[in-house]
PDB file of C-alpha atoms in Angstrom:
ATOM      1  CA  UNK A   1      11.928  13.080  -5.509  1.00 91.00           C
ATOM      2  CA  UNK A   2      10.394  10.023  -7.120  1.00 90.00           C
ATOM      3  CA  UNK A   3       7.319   9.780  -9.570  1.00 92.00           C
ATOM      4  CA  UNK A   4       6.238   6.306 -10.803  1.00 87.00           C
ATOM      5  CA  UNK A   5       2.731   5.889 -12.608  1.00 93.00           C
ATOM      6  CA  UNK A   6       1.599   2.601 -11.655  1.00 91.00           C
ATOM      7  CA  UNK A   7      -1.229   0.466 -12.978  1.00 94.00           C
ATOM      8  CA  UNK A   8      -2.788  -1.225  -9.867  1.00 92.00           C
ATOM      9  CA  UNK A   9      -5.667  -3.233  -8.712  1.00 93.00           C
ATOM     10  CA  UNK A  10      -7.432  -2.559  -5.406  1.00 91.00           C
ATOM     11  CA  UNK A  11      -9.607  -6.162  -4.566  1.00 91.00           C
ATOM     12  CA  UNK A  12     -11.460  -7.373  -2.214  1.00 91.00           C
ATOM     13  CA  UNK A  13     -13.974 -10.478  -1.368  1.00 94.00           C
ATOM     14  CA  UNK A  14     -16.993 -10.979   0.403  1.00 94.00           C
ATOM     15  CA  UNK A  15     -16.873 -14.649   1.703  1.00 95.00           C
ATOM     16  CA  UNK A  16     -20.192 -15.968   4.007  1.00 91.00           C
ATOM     17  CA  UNK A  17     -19.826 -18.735   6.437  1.00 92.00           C
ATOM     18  CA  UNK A  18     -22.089 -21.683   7.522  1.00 90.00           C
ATOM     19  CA  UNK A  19     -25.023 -22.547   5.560  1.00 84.00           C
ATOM     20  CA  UNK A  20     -24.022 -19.710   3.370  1.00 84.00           C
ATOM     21  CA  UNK A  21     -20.390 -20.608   2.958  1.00 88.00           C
ATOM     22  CA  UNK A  22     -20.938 -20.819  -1.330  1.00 89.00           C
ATOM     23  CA  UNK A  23     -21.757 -17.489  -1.490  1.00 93.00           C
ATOM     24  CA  UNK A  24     -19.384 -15.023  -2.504  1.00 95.00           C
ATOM     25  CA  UNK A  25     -18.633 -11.242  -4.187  1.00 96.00           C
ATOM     26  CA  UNK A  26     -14.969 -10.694  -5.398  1.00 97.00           C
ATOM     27  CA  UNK A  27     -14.864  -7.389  -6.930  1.00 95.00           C
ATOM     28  CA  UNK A  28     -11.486  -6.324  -8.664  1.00 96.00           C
ATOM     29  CA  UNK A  29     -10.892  -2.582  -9.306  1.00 95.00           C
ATOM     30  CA  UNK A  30      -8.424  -1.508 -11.537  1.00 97.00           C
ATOM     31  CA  UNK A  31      -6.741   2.458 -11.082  1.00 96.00           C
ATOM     32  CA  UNK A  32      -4.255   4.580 -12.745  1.00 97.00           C
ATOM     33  CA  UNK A  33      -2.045   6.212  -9.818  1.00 96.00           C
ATOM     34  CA  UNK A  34       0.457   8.590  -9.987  1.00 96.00           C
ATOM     35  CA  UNK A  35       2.683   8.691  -5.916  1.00 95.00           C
ATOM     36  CA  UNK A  36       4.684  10.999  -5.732  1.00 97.00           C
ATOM     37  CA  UNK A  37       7.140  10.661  -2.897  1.00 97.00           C
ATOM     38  CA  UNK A  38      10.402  11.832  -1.387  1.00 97.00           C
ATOM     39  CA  UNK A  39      13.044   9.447  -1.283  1.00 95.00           C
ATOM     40  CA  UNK A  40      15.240   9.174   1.675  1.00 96.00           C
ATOM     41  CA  UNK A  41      18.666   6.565   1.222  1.00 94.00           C
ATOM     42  CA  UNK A  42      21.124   5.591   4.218  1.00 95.00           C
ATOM     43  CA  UNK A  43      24.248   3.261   4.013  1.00 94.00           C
ATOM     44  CA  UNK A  44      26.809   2.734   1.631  1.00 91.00           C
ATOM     45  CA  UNK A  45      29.539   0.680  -0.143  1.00 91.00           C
ATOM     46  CA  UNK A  46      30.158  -2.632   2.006  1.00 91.00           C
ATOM     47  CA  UNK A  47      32.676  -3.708  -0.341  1.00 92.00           C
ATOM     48  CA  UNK A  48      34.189  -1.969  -3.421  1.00 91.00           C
ATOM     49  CA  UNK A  49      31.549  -3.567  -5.807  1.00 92.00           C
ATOM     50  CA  UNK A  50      28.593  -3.782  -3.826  1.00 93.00           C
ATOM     51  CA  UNK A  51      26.132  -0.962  -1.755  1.00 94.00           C
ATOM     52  CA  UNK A  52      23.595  -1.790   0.741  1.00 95.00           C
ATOM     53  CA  UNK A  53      21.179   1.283   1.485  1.00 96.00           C
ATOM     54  CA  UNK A  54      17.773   1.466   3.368  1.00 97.00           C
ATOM     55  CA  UNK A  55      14.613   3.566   1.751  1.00 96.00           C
ATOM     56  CA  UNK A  56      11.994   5.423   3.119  1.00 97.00           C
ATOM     57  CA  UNK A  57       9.602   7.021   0.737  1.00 96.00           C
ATOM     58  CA  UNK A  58       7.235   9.567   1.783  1.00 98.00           C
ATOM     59  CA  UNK A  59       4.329  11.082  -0.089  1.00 97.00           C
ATOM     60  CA  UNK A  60       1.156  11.197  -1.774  1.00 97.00           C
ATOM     61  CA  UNK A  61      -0.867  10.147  -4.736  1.00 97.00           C
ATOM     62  CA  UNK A  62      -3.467  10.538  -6.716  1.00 97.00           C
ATOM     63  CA  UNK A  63      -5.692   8.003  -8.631  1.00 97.00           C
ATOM     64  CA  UNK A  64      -8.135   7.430 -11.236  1.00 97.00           C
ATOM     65  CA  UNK A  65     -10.320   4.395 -10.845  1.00 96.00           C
ATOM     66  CA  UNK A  66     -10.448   3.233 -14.756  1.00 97.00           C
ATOM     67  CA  UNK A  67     -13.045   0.379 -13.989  1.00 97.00           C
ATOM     68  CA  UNK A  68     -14.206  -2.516 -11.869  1.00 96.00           C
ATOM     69  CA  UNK A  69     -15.208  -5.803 -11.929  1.00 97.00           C
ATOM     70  CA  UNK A  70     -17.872  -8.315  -9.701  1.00 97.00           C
ATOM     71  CA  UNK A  71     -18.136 -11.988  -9.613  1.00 97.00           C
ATOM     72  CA  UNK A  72     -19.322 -14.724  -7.587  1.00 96.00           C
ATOM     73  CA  UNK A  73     -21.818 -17.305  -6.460  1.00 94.00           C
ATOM     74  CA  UNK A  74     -25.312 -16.111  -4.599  1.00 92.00           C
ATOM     75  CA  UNK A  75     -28.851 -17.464  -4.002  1.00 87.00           C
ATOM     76  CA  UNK A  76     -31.082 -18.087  -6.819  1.00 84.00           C
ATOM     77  CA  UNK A  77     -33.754 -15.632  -6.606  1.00 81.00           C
ATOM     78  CA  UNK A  78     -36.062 -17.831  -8.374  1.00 82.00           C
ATOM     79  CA  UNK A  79     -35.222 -21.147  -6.604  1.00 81.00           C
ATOM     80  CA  UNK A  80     -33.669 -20.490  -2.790  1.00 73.00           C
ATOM     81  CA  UNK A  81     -32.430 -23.822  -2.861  1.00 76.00           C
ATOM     82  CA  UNK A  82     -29.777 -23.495  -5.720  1.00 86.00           C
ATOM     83  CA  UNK A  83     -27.077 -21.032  -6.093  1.00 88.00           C
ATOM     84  CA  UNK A  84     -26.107 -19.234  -9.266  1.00 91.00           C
ATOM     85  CA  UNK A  85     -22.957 -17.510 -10.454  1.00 92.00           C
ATOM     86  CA  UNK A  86     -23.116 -13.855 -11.477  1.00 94.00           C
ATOM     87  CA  UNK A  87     -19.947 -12.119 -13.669  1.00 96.00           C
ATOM     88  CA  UNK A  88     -20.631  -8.422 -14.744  1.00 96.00           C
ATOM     89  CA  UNK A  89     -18.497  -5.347 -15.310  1.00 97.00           C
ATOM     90  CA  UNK A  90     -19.273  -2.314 -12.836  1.00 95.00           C
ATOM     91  CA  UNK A  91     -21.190   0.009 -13.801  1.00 95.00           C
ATOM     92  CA  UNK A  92     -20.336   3.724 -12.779  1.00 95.00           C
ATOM     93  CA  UNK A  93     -22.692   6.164 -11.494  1.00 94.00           C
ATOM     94  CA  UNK A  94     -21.645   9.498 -11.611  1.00 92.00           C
ATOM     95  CA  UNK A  95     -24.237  10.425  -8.451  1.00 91.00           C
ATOM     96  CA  UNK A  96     -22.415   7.668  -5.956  1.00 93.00           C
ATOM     97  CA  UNK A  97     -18.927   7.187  -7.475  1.00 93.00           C
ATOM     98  CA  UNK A  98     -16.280   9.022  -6.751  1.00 94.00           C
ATOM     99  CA  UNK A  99     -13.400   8.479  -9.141  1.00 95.00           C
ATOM    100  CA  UNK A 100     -10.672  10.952  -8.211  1.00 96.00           C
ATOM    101  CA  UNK A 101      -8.692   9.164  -5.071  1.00 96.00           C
ATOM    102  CA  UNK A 102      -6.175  10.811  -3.401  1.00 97.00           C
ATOM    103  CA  UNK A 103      -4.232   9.361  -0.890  1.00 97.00           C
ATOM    104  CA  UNK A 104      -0.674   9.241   1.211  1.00 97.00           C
ATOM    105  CA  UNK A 105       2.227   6.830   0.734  1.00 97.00           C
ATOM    106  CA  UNK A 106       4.922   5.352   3.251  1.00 97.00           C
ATOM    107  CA  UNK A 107       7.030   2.921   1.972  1.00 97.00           C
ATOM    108  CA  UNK A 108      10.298   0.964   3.844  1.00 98.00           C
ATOM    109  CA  UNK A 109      12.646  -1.333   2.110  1.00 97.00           C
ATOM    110  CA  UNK A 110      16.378  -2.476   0.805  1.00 97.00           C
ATOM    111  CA  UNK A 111      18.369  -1.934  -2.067  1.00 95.00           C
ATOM    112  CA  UNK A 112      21.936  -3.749  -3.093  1.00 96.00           C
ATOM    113  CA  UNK A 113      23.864  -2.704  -5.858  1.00 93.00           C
ATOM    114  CA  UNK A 114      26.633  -4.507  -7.307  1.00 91.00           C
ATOM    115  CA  UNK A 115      29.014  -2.735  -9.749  1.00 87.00           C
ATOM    116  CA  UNK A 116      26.735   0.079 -10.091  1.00 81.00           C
ATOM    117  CA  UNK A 117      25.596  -1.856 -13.137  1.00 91.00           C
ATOM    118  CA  UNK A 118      22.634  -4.588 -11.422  1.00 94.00           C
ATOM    119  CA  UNK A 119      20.173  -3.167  -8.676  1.00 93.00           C
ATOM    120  CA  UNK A 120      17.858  -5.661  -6.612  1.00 96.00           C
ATOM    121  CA  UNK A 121      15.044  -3.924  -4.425  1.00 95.00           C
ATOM    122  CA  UNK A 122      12.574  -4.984  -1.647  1.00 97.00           C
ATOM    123  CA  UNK A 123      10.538  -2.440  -0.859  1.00 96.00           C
ATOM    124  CA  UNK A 124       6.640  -2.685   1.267  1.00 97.00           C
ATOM    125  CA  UNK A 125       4.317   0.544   1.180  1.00 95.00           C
ATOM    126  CA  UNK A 126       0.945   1.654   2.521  1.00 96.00           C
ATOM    127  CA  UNK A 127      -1.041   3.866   0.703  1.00 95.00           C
ATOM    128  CA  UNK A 128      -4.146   4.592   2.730  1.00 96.00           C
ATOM    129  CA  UNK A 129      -6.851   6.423   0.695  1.00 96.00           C
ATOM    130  CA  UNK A 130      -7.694  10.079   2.520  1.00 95.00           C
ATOM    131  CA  UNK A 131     -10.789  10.405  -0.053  1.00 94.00           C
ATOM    132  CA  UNK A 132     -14.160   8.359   0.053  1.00 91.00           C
ATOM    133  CA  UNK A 133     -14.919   5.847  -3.022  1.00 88.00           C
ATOM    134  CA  UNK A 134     -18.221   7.096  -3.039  1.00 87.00           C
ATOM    135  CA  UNK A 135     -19.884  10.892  -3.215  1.00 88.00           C
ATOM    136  CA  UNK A 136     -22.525  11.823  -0.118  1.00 84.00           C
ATOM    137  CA  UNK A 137     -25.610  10.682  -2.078  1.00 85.00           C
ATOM    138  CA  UNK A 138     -27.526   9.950   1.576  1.00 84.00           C
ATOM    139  CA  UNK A 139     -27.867  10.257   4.739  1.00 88.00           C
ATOM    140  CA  UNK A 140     -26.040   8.305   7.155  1.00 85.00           C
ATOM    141  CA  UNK A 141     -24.222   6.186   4.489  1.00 85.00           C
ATOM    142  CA  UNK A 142     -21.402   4.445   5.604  1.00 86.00           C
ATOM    143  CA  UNK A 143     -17.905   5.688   4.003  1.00 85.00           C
ATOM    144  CA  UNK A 144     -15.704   3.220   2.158  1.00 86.00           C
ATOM    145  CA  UNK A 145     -11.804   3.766   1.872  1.00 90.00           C
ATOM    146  CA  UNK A 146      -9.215   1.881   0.205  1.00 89.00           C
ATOM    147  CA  UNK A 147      -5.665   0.592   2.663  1.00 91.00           C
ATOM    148  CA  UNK A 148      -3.180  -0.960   0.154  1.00 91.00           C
ATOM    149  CA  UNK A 149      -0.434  -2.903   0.936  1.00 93.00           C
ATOM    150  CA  UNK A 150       2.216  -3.265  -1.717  1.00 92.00           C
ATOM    151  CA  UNK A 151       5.280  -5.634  -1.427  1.00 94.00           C
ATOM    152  CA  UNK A 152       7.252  -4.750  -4.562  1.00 93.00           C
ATOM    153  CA  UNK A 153      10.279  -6.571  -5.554  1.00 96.00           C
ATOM    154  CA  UNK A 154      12.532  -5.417  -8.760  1.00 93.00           C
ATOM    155  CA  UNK A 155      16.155  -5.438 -10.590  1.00 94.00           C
ATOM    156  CA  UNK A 156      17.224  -3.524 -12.492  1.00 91.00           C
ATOM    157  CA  UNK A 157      20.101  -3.312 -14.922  1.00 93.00           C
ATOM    158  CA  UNK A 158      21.889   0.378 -15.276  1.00 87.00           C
ATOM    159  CA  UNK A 159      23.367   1.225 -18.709  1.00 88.00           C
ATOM    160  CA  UNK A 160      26.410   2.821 -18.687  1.00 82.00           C
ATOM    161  CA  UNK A 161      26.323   6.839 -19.050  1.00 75.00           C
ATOM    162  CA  UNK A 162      28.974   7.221 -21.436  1.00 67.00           C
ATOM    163  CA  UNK A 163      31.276   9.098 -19.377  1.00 61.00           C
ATOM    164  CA  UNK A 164      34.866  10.681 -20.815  1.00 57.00           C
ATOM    165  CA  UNK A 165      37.754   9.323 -18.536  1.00 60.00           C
ATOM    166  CA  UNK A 166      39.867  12.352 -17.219  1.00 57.00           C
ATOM    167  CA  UNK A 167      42.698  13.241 -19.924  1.00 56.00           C
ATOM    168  CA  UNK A 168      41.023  11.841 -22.986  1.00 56.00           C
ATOM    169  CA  UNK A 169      39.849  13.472 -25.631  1.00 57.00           C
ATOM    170  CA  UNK A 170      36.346  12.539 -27.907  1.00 53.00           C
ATOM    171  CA  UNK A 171      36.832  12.528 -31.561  1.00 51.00           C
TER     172      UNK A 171
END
C-alpha cells in the first residue's frame, strides 16, 4: 500500500486561431492530493547488485483545489482593435466551485536498484477525476473534469537500517 501527498498543478490553455490567434486564457490550478494506491512489483535480481522490477499502482485519491490562477491576452473592450493582457487570481465561489475532487489512479513504470543502496524510477500515471469541478448551479451546464497525466522520474538513496550481523553481539 502506498500513500504519497503530492502538491500538483492541473493547467490548461485556451489558444484561438486566425484573426484571433493573440488571444489566449492559461489558467493554472494548484491542488493538494493525497492517492492512495496498491502497489504491485514483478522481477528480480539480474545480477547480484542490481534489481529490475515493473510497477503497477492502483487506486484512488482525493484532492483539495488550494487556488487558481488566469492570464492572457483578449480584445480590448473599449477599443476592438487592440488587445490587452489580463493577470488575476481566481476567485472561488462557493455556489459553482466544487473543491473536494476525488478521483482514480493507474500508474505503469520501472524501477532498478543497485546495491539496495541507489533506486532510479520511471513511472507514468492517469488520474482521471470521477467528481465535477463545479456544483449543479444550472440547468443544462456542461460538466468539467480534470485527466492528468503524470510522467514522474526519481532516485533515491536508501540509508542503511542498522542491522546486527548473525553472531554478534551490541554493546
Amino acid at each position: 500500500l502506498q500513500v504519497v501527498p503530492t502538491f500538483i498543478q492541473k493547467n490548461y490553455r485556451i489558444q484561438r486561431t486566425g484573426d484571433y490567434s493573440s488571444m489566449y486564457q492559461q489558467t493554472n490550478n494548484s491542488f493538494l492530493q493525497l492517492p492512495v494506491m496498491a502497489q504491485f512489483k514483478f522481477g528480480g535480481h539480474i545480477s547480484k547488485t542490481q534489481t529490475l522490477h515493473g510497477i503497477l499502482n492502483l487506486g484512488g485519491y482525493a484532492a483539495y483545489w488550494m487556488s487558481g490562477h488566469i492570464h492572457g491576452m483578449a480584445l480590448s473592450p473599449f477599443d476592438p482593435g487592440n488587445y490587452q493582457s489580463f493577470d488575476t487570481k481566481y476567485q472561488f465561489d462557493n455556489t459553482k466551485d466544487n473543491r473536494l475532487e476525488l478521483g482514480a489512479v493507474a500508474g505503469v513504470g520501472l524501477q532498478y536498484s543497485l546495491r539496495d543502496k541507489y533506486v532510479v524510477s520511471v513511472e507514468y500515471r492517469y488520474s482521471p477525476s470521477l467528481t465535477d469541478q463545479q456544483k449543479a448551479y444550472q440547468e443544462d451546464q456542461t460538466p468539467r473534469y480534470n485527466d492528468t497525466h503524470s510522467l514522474l522520474v526519481t532516485m533515491q538513496y536508501r540509508l542503511p537500517a542498522g542491522k546486527h550481523k548473525a553472531g554478534t553481539k551490541s554493546k
